[in-house]
Coordinates of C-alpha atoms and ligand atoms in Angstrom, one line a residue:
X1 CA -48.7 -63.2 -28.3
X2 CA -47.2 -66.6 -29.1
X3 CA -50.3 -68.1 -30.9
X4 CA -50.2 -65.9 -34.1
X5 CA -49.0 -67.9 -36.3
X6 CA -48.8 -65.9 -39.2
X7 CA -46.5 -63.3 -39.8
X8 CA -48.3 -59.5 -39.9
X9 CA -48.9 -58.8 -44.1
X10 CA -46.0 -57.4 -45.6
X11 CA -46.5 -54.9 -48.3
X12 CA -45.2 -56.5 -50.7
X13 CA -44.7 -55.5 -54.4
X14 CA -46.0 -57.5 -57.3
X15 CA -44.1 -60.6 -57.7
X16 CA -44.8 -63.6 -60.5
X17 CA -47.6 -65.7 -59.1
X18 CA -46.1 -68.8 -56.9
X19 CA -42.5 -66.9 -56.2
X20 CA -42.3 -67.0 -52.5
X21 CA -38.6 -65.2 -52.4
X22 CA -37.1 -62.1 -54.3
X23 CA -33.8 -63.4 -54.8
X24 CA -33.9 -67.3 -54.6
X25 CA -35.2 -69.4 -57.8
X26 CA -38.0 -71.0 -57.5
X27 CA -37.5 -75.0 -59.4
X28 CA -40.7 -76.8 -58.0
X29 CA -43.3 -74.2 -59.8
X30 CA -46.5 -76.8 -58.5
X31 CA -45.7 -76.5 -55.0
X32 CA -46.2 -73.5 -52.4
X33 CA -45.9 -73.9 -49.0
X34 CA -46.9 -72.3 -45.8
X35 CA -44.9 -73.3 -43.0
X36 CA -47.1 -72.4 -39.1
X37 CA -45.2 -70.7 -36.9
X38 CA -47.4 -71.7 -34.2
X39 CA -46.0 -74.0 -31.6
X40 CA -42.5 -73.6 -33.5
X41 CA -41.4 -69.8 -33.2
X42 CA -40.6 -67.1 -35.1
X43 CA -36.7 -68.0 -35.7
X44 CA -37.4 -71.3 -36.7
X45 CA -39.9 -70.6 -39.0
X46 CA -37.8 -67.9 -40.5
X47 CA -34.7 -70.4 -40.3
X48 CA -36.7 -72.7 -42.0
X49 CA -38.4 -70.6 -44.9
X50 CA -34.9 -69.6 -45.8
X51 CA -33.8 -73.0 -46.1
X52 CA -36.4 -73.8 -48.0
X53 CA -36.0 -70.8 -50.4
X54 CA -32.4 -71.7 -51.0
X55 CA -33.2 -74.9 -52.0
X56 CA -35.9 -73.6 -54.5
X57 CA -39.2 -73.8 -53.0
X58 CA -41.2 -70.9 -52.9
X59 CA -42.4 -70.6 -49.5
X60 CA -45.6 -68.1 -48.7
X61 CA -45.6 -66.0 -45.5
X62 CA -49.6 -65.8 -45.6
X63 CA -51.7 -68.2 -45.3
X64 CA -53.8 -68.3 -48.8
X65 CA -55.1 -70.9 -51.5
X66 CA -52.4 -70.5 -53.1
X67 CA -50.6 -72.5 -50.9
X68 CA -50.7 -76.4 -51.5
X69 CA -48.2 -77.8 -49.5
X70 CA -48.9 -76.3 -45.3
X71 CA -46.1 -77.6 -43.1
X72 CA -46.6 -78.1 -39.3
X73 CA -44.4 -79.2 -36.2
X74 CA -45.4 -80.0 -32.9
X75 CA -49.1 -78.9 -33.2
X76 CA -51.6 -81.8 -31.9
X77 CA -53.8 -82.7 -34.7
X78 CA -56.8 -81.4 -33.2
X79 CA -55.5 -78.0 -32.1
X80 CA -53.7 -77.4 -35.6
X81 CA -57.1 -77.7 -37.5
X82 CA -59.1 -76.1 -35.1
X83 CA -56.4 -73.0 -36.2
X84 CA -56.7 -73.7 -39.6
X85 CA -60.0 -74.0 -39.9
X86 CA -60.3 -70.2 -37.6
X87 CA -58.5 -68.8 -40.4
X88 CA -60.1 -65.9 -43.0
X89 CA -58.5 -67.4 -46.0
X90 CA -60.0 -70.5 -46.9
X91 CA -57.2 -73.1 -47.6
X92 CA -58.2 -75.1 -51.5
X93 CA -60.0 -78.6 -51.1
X94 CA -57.1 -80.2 -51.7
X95 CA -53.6 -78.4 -49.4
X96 CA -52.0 -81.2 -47.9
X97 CA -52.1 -80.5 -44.2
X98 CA -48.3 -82.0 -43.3
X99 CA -46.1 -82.7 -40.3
X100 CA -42.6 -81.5 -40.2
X101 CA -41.1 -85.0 -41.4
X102 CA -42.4 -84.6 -44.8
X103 CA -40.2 -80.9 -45.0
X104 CA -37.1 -82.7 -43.4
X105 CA -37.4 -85.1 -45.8
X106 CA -37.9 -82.7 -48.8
X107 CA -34.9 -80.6 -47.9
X108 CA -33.0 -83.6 -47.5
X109 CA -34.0 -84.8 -50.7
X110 CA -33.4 -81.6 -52.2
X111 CA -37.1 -82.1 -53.8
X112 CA -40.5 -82.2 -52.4
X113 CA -41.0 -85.6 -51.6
X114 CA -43.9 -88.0 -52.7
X115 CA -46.3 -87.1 -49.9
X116 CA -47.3 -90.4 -47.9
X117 CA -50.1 -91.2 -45.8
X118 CA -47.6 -91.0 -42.5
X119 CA -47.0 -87.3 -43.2
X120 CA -50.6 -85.8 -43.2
X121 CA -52.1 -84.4 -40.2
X122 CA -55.5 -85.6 -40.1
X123 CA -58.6 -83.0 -39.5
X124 CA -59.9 -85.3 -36.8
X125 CA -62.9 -83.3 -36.3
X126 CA -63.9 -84.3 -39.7
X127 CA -63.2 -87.8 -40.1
X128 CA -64.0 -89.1 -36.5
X129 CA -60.8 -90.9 -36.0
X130 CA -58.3 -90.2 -33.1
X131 CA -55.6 -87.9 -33.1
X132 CA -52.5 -89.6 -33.7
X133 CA -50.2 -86.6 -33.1
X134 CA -51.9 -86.5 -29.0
X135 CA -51.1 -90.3 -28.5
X136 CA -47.1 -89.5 -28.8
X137 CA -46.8 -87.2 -26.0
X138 CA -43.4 -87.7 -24.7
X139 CA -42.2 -88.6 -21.6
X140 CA -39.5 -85.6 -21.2
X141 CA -40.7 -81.9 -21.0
X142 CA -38.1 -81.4 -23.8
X143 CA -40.1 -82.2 -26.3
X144 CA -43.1 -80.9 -25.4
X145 CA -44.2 -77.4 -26.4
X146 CA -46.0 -76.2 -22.9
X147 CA -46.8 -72.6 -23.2
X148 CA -48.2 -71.0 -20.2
X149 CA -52.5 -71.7 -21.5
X150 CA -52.9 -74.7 -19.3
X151 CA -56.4 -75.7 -20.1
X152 CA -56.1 -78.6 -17.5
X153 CA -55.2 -76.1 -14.4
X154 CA -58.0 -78.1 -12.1
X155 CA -55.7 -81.1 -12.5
X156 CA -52.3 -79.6 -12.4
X157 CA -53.1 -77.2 -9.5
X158 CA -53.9 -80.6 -7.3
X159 CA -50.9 -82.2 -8.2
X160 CA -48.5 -79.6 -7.5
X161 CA -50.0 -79.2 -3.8
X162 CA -49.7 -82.9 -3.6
X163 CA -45.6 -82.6 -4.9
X164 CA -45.6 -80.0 -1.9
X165 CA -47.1 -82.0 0.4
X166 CA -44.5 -84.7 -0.3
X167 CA -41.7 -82.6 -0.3
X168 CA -42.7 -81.7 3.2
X169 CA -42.6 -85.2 3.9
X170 CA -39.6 -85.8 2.5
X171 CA -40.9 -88.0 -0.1
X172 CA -38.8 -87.3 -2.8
X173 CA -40.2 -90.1 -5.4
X174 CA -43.9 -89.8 -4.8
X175 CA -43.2 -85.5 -5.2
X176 CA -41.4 -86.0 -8.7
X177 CA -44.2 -88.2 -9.7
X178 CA -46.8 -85.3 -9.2
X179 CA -44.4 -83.0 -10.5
X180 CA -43.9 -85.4 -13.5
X181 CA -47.7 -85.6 -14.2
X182 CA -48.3 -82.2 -13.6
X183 CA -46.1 -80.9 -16.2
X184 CA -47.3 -83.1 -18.6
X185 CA -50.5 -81.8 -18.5
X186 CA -49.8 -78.6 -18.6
X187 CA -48.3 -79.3 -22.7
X188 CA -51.6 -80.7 -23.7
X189 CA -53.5 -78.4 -26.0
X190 CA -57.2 -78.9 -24.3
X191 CA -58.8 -80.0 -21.1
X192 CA -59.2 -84.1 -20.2
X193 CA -62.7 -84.1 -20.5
X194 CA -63.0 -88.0 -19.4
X195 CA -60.8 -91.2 -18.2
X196 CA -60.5 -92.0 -21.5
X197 CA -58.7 -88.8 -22.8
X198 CA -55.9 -90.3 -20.3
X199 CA -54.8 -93.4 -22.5
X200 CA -50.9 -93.1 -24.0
X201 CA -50.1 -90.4 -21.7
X202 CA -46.9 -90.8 -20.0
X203 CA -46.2 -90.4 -16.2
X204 CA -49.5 -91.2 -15.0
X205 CA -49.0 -93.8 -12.1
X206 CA -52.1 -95.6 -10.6
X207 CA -52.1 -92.2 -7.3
X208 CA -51.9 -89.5 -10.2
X209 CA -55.1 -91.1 -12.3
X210 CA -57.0 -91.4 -8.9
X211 CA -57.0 -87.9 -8.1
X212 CA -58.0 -87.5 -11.9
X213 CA -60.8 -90.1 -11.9
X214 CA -62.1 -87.9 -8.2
X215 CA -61.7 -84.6 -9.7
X216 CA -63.5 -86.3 -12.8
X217 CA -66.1 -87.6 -11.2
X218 CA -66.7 -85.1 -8.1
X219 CA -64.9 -81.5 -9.3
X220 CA -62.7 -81.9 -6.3
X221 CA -59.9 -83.7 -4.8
X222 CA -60.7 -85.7 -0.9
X223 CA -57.1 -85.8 -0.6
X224 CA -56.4 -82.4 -1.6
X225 CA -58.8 -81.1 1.0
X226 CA -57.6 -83.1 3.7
X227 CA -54.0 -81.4 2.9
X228 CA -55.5 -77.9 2.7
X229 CA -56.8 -78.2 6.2
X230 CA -54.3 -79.7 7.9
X231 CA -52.5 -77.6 10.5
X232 CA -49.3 -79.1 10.0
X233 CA -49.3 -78.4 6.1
X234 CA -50.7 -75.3 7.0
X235 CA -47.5 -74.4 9.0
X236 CA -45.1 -75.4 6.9
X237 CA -46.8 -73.6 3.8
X238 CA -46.5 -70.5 5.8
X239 CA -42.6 -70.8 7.4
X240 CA -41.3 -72.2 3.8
X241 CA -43.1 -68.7 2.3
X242 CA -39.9 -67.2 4.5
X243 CA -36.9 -66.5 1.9
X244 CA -34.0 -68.9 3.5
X245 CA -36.2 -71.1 5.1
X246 CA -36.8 -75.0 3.6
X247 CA -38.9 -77.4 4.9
X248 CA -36.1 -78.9 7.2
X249 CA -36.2 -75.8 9.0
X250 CA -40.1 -75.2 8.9
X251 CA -40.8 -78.5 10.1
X252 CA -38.2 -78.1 13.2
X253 CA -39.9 -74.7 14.1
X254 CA -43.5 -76.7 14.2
X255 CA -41.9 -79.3 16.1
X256 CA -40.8 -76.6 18.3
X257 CA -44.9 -75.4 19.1
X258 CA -44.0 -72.7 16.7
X259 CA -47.4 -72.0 14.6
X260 CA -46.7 -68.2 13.5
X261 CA -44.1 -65.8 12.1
X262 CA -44.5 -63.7 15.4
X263 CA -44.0 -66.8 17.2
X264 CA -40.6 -67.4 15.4
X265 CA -39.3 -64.2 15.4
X266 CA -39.5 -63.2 18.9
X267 CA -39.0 -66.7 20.4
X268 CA -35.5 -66.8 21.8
X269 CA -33.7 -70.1 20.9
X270 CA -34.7 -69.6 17.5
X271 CA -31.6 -68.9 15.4
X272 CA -32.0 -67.0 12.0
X273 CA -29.2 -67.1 9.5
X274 CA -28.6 -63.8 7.3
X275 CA -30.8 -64.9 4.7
X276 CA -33.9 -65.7 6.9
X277 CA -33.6 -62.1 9.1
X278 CA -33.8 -60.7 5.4
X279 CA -36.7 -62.6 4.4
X280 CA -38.2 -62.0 7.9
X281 CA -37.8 -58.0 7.5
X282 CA -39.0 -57.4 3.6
X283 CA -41.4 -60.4 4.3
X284 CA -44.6 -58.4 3.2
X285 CA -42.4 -57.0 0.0
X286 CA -40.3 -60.6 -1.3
X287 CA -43.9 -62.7 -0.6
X288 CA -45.7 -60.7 -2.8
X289 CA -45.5 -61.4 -7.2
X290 CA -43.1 -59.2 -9.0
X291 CA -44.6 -58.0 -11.9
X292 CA -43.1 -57.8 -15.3
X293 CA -43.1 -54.1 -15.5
X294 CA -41.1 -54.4 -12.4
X295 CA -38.9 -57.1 -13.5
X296 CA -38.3 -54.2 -16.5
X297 CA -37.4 -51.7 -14.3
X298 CA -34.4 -53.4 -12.4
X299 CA -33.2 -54.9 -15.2
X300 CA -32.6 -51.1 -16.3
X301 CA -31.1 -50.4 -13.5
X302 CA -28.5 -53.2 -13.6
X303 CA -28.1 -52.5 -17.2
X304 CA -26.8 -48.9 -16.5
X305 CA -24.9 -50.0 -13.6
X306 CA -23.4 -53.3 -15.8
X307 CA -22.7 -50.0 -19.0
X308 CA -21.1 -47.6 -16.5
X309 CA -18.4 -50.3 -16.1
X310 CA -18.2 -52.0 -19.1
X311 CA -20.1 -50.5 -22.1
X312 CA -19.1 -54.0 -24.0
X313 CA -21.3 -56.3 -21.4
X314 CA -24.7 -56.7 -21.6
X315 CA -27.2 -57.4 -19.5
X316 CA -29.8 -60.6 -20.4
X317 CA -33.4 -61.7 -19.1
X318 CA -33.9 -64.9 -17.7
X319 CA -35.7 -67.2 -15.4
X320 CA -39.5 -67.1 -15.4
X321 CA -39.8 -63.4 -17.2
X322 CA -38.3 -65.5 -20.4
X323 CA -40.4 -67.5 -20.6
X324 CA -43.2 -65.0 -20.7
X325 CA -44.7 -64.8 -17.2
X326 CA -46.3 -62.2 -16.4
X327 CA -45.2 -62.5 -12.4
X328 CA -42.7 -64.3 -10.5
X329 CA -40.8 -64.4 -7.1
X330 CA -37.9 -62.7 -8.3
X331 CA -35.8 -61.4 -11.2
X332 CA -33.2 -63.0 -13.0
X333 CA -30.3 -61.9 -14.8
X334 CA -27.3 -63.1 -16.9
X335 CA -24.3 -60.8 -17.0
X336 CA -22.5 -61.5 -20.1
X337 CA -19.4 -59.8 -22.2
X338 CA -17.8 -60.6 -25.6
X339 CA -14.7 -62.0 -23.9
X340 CA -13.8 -64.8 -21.9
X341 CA -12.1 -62.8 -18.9
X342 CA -13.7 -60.0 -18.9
X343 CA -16.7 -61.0 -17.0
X344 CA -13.8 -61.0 -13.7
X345 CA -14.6 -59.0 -11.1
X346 CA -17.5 -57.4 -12.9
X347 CA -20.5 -58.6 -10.8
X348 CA -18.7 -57.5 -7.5
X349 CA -18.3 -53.7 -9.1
X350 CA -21.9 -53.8 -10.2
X351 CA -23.0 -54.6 -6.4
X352 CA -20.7 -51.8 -5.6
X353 CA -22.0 -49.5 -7.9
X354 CA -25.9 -50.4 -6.6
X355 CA -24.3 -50.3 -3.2
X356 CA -23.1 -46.9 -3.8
X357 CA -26.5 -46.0 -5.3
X358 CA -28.2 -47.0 -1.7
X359 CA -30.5 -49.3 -3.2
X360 CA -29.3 -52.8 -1.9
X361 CA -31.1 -53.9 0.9
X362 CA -29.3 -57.4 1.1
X363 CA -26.3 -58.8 -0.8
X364 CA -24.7 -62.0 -0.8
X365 CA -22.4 -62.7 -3.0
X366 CA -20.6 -66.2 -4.2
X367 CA -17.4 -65.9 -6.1
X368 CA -16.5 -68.4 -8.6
X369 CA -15.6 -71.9 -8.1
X370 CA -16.0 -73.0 -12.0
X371 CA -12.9 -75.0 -13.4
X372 CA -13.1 -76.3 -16.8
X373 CA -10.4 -78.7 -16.0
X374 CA -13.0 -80.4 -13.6
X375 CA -15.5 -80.8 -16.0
X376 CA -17.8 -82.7 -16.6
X377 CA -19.3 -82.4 -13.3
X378 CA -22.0 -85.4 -11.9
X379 CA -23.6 -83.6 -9.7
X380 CA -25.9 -81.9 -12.5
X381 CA -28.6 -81.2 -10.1
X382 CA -26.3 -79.0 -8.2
X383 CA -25.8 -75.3 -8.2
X384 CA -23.7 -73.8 -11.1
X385 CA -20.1 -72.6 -10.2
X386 CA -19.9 -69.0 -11.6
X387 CA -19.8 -65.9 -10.1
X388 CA -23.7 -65.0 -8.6
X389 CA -25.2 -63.1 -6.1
X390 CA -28.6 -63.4 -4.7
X391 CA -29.7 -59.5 -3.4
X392 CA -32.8 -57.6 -2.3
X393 CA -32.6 -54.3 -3.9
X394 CA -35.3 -51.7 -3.2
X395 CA -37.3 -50.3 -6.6
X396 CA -38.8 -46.7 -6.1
X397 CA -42.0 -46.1 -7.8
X398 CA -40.6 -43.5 -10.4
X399 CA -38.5 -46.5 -11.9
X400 CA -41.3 -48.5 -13.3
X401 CA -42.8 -47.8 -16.4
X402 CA -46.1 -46.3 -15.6
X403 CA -44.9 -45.2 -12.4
X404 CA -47.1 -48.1 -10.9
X405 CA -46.0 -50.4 -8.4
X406 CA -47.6 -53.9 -7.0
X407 CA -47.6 -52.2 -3.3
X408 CA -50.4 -52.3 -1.5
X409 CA -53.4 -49.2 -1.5
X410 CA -52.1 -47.9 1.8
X411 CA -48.3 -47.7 1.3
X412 CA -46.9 -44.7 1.0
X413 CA -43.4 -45.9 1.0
X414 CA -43.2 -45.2 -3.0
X415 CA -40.8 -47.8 -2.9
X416 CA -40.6 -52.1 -2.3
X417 CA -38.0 -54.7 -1.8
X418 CA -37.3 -56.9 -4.9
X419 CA -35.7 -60.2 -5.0
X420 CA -32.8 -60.2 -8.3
X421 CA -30.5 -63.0 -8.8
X422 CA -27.5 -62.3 -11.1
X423 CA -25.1 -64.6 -12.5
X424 CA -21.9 -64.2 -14.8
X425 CA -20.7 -66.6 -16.9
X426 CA -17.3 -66.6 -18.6
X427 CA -18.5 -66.0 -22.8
X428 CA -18.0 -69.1 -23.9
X429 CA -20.5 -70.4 -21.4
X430 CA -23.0 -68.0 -22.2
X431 CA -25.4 -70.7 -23.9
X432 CA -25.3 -73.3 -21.0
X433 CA -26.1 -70.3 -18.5
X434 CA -29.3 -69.0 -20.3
X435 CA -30.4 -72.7 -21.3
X436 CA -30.1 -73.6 -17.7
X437 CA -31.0 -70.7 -16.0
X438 CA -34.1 -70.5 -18.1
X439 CA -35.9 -72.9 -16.3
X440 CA -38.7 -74.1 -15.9
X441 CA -36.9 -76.3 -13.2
X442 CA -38.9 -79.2 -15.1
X443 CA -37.6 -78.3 -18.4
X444 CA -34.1 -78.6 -17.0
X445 CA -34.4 -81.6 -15.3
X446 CA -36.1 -83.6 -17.7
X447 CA -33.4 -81.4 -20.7
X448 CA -30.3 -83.5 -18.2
X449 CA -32.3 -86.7 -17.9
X450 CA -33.2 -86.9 -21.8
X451 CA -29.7 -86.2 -22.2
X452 CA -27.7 -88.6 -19.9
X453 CA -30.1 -91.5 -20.8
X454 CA -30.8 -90.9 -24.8
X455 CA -27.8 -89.9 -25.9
X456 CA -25.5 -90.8 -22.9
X457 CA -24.5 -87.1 -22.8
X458 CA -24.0 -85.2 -20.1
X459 CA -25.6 -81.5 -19.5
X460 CA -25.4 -78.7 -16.9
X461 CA -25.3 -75.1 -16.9
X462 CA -21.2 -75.3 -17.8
X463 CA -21.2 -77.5 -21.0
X464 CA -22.2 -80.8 -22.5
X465 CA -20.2 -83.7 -22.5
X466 CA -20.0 -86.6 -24.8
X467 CA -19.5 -89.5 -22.8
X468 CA -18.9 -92.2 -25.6
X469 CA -16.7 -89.5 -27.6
X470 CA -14.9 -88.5 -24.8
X471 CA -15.8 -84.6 -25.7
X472 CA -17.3 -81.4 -24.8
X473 CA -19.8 -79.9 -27.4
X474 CA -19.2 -76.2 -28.1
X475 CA -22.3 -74.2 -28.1
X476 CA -22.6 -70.5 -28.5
X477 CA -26.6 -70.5 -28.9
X478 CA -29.5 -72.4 -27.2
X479 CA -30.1 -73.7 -30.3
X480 CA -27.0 -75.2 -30.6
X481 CA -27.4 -76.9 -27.8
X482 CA -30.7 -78.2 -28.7
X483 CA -29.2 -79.7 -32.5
X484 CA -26.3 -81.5 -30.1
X485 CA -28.8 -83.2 -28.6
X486 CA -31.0 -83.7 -31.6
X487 CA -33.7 -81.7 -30.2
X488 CA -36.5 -79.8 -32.0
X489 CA -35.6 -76.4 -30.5
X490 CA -37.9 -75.1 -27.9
X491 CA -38.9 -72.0 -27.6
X492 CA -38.5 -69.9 -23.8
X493 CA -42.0 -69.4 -23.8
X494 CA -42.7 -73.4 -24.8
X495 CA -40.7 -74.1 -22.0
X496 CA -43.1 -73.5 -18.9
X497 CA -43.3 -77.3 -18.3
Ligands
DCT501 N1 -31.4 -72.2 -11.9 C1 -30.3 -73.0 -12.1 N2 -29.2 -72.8 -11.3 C2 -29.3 -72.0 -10.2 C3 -30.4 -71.2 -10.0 C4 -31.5 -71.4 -10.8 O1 -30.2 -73.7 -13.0 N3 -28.2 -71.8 -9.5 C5 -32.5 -72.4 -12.8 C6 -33.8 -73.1 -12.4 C7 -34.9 -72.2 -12.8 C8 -34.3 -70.9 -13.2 O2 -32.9 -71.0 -13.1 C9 -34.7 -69.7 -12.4 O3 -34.9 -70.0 -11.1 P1 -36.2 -69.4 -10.3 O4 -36.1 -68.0 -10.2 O5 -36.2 -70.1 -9.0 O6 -37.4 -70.0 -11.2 P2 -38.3 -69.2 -12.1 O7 -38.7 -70.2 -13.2 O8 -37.7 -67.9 -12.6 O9 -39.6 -68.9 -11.2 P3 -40.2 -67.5 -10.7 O10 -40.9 -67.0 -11.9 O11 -41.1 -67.8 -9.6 O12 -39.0 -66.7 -10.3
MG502 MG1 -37.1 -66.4 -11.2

């Protein structure tokens, strides 16, 4: 869905040959270009056609011969071609094939500008020499592209179970590490075929390349196996898979002799809070995937709920679903209105309203503790302020589209528990919300770390703050947000780092 770069044929009416916009003048007759939205969007390829119409370039939507100028940002050298090369019309012998900088520098200019060796994108595959554009992968997921095609799964799959593992452990540096390299192999655009592929890639530590050079070498991992089959690990996968239950608590319970969920459940001294009874009792519905057809389905039910109240307040996607999964654990949701104000009190009559529907199986509610006069706040990693609930509502078959839920053959319920977060933002926060509640946790940590140590900013899901300026940034888009920071804008789905 995200990899067709170009736009589908217009019908378009007879225009002079070379004019790439009805209504703009065209004033640099010997160049067309073709901008590829692939690996940059829709928007911003839009955003940045118009800018170069207005400026009097004529810009083509389809890629054809006509074209002699193709502009492209963020697509490794070798990937970029590879496209090209897939595509039915032939591009003439002699298109420049460009990186973005050359465009920046044209509109800047305000003419195309003299193009230099620096700004082509070499076809690799032709001329034998390494890929440039793959030797600058960045050290923070937020400026990476990582779509959810991870060629190099085999790797990243060992090095998230080794992030668990330390996690369970306790071992907080050696878990960000894994998390680290995992995420940057999941932006690259093809599989590390050798130890060599590894050179100039950042966050790979001497324990990360050894697993590589293993799973290399032998297909597996030794210390991946001996995790998998240890009891311990074993355990504490399985209590941690309880909703309200982290691995303090897991690993007390296996300290305990506990070793099953029967066990925990009906021994006595154990204590459950809320939270964990709930996850105990829909455990078979909230550890099983949500799908995105059922994501679909209560966000329609909270929208009607949200528009009985207040038709003005709408009702946005976010989390994992935004950024195109096709499952996830639960469902996420931004309650937003065009005021600042109005969002009061309008979460706690939307769980009133599903309340009243008899659809909430579990509801717990956290009012709001945001004050912008304590702003900025340092403890970025912490939870937002605003108003949010975290609920367990129960979606009948009848409300999916298809009528098809992910139950299993034998149910007859018609019906399953569904995990929905929903938080609401006062409007003038709206941007920081979605950003940060957009995830993937990665993104956002490494969004906060780029920005406190590049630009000595600092950025949460409340605002951004300035710290040699002494000011907050207001930002009423994502890709506001992004500019602030100086940030090629990112895409949700380019965002699953
Ligand atoms: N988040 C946040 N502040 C919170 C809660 C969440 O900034 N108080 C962010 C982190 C990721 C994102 O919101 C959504 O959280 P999850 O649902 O845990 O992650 P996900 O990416 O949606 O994963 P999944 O698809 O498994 O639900
Ligand atoms: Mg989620």
């Amino acid at each position: 869905m995200f990899h067709s770069a170009t736009l589908p044929p217009a019908k378009k009416r007879p225009r002079p040959e070379g004019s790439g916009a009805q209504c703009h003048q065209v004033k640099f007759a010997k160049v067309t270009l073709y901008i590829v939205e692939r690996r940059m969007g829709r928007s911003r390829r839009g955003f940045l056609s118009s800018l170069a119409r207005s400026k009097g370039f004529c810009v083509e939507d389809v890629l054809s011969n006509k074209v002699t100028h193709v502009v492209a940002e963020g697509n490794p050298a070798k990937e970029l071609w590879a496209w090209l090369h897939a595509q039915a019309a032939g591009l003439a012998t002699d298109t420049e094939v460009l990186d973005i900088s050359w465009f920046t520098e044209s509109m800047r200019a305000g003419w195309p500008v003299a193009v230099e060796s620096r700004h082509r994108i070499q076809d690799t595959s032709q001329v034998g020499l390494p890929s440039t554009s793959e030797s600058t992968v960045s050290q923070y997921a937020c400026q990476r592209r990582t779509t959810l095609d991870n060629p190099n799964k085999i790797f990243t799959d060992a090095f998230e179970l080794l992030a668990e593992h330390s996690d369970f452990c306790d071992s907080k540096g050696p878990a960000l590490a894994f998390k680290r390299a995992a995420s940057v192999l999941k932006s690259l655009p093809a599989m590390l075929r050798g130890l060599g592929d590894m050179e100039g890639l950042p966050c790979l530590g001497e324990q990360t390349r050894a697993v590589m050079k293993e799973i290399l070498e032998c297909g597996r991992s030794s210390k991946v196996e001996a995790i998998l089959s240890d009891k311990k690990f074993q355990t504490m996968k399985l209590f941690t898979s309880v909703w309200g239950v982290g691995p303090k608590t897991a690993e007390k319970w296996y300290l305990q002799g506990l070793r099953t969920l029967e066990e925990v459940v009906t021994e006595p001294h154990v204590h459950l809070n809320r939270m964990q009874r709930a996850g105990f009792l829909y455990y078979a519905d909230i550890s099983r995937a949500v799908t995105k057809a059922e994501a679909q389905a209560v966000g329609r039910i909270v929208e009607e709920a949200v528009h009985q109240i207040s038709p003005n307040a709408s009702v946005v996607l976010t989390g994992g679903f935004r950024r195109g999964k096709e499952v996830g654990h639960d469902v996420d949701y931004i309650l937003t209105t065009p005021e600042v104000g109005s969002e009061e009190g309008l979460l706690l009559r939307v769980i009133d309203r599903l309340n009243y529907q008899g659809i909430l199986l579990y509801t717990e509610y956290q009012e709001s503790t945001f004050d912008a006069n304590r702003m900025p706040c340092r403890r970025f990693e912490a939870m937002d302020h605003y108003p949010k609930c975290f609920l367990i509502i129960q979606l009948h078959a009848e409300a999916v589209q298809d009528g098809a839920l992910s139950c299993d053959q034998d149910d007859r319920r018609g019906w399953r528990a569904v995990r929905l977060d929903l938080v609401a933002p006062p409007a003038d926060r709206f941007a920081y919300t979605l950003l940060g509640w957009s995830g993937s946790t990665q993104f956002e940590r490494d969004l906060r770390r780029f920005a406190r140590l590049e630009r000595g900013m600092l950025l949460d899901n409340h605002a951004l703050y300035d710290k040699s300026k002494d000011v907050f940034l207001p930002a009423k888009t994502e890709e506001d947000i992004f500019g602030h920071l100086g940030l090629e804008y990112i895409e949700p789905w380019q965002r699953n780092a």
